[in-house]
Amino acid sequence: MFTSAFYCDVTRGILPPGRSLRASVTYSPTVVDTVSVEYLSLKYNGSINNPQLTLKGKCIGPSVSLLP
């Protein structure tokens, strides 16, 4: 089963001309030593091309050393 490592707090909405909207994207990987790549599409009425934002994240595990 696929679960996203990224979460965006905005999934849809109406944005009037000349206004802005702030969205937060959170990266929460569940497996260390992995790279995640996903795409966030921006869709709007009357558009021929919908721009995409590339989301990339790299999860690096903790550094561990054992002493005798």
mmCIF file of C-alpha atoms in Angstrom:
data_model
loop_
_atom_site.group_PDB
_atom_site.id
_atom_site.type_symbol
_atom_site.label_atom_id
_atom_site.label_comp_id
_atom_site.label_asym_id
_atom_site.label_seq_id
_atom_site.Cartn_x
_atom_site.Cartn_y
_atom_site.Cartn_z
ATOM 1 C CA MET A 1 0.000 0.000 0.000
ATOM 2 C CA PHE A 2 1.335 3.424 -0.969
ATOM 3 C CA THR A 3 1.348 6.192 1.609
ATOM 4 C CA SER A 4 2.564 9.667 0.834
ATOM 5 C CA ALA A 5 5.598 11.043 2.653
ATOM 6 C CA PHE A 6 4.281 14.550 1.923
ATOM 7 C CA TYR A 7 1.241 16.314 3.344
ATOM 8 C CA CYS A 8 -0.208 19.587 2.056
ATOM 9 C CA ASP A 9 -2.625 21.484 4.292
ATOM 10 C CA VAL A 10 -4.552 22.839 1.274
ATOM 11 C CA THR A 11 -6.275 20.404 -1.085
ATOM 12 C CA ARG A 12 -8.697 22.722 -2.856
ATOM 13 C CA GLY A 13 -10.115 26.193 -2.745
ATOM 14 C CA ILE A 14 -11.216 29.248 -4.665
ATOM 15 C CA LEU A 15 -8.681 31.989 -5.225
ATOM 16 C CA PRO A 16 -9.952 35.322 -6.621
ATOM 17 C CA PRO A 17 -7.768 37.214 -9.129
ATOM 18 C CA GLY A 18 -4.998 39.240 -7.513
ATOM 19 C CA ARG A 19 -5.111 37.280 -4.251
ATOM 20 C CA SER A 20 -2.631 34.793 -2.837
ATOM 21 C CA LEU A 21 -2.847 31.581 -0.871
ATOM 22 C CA ARG A 22 -0.200 30.108 1.394
ATOM 23 C CA ALA A 23 0.072 26.328 1.617
ATOM 24 C CA SER A 24 2.373 24.332 3.880
ATOM 25 C CA VAL A 25 3.898 21.041 2.763
ATOM 26 C CA THR A 26 5.216 18.700 5.447
ATOM 27 C CA TYR A 27 7.684 15.876 4.746
ATOM 28 C CA SER A 28 7.244 12.909 7.114
ATOM 29 C CA PRO A 29 8.992 9.801 5.784
ATOM 30 C CA THR A 30 8.452 6.449 7.481
ATOM 31 C CA VAL A 31 11.569 4.647 6.198
ATOM 32 C CA VAL A 32 15.170 5.839 6.647
ATOM 33 C CA ASP A 33 17.694 5.988 3.792
ATOM 34 C CA THR A 34 15.018 6.667 1.184
ATOM 35 C CA VAL A 35 14.350 9.409 -1.333
ATOM 36 C CA SER A 36 10.760 10.508 -1.977
ATOM 37 C CA VAL A 37 9.571 12.316 -5.105
ATOM 38 C CA GLU A 38 5.985 13.389 -5.675
ATOM 39 C CA TYR A 39 4.224 16.043 -7.722
ATOM 40 C CA LEU A 40 1.784 18.696 -6.578
ATOM 41 C CA SER A 41 -0.498 19.836 -9.414
ATOM 42 C CA LEU A 42 -1.921 23.336 -9.576
ATOM 43 C CA LYS A 43 -5.211 23.200 -11.479
ATOM 44 C CA TYR A 44 -7.413 26.091 -12.443
ATOM 45 C CA ASN A 45 -10.416 26.694 -14.702
ATOM 46 C CA GLY A 46 -9.701 27.588 -18.298
ATOM 47 C CA SER A 47 -6.135 26.297 -18.161
ATOM 48 C CA ILE A 48 -4.631 24.245 -20.961
ATOM 49 C CA ASN A 49 -1.479 23.423 -19.016
ATOM 50 C CA ASN A 50 -1.572 22.782 -15.286
ATOM 51 C CA PRO A 51 1.787 23.530 -13.642
ATOM 52 C CA GLN A 52 3.306 20.953 -11.311
ATOM 53 C CA LEU A 53 5.600 21.461 -8.346
ATOM 54 C CA THR A 54 8.142 18.706 -7.743
ATOM 55 C CA LEU A 55 8.409 17.685 -4.091
ATOM 56 C CA LYS A 56 11.639 15.911 -3.140
ATOM 57 C CA GLY A 57 12.758 14.666 0.240
ATOM 58 C CA LYS A 58 15.641 12.535 1.488
ATOM 59 C CA CYS A 59 15.441 10.723 4.807
ATOM 60 C CA ILE A 60 18.794 10.148 6.499
ATOM 61 C CA GLY A 61 18.882 7.990 9.611
ATOM 62 C CA PRO A 62 20.732 8.956 12.783
ATOM 63 C CA SER A 63 24.471 8.480 13.085
ATOM 64 C CA VAL A 64 25.211 5.725 15.596
ATOM 65 C CA SER A 65 28.514 4.488 16.988
ATOM 66 C CA LEU A 66 29.118 1.709 19.501
ATOM 67 C CA LEU A 67 31.897 1.933 22.053
ATOM 68 C CA PRO A 68 33.492 -1.195 23.578
#
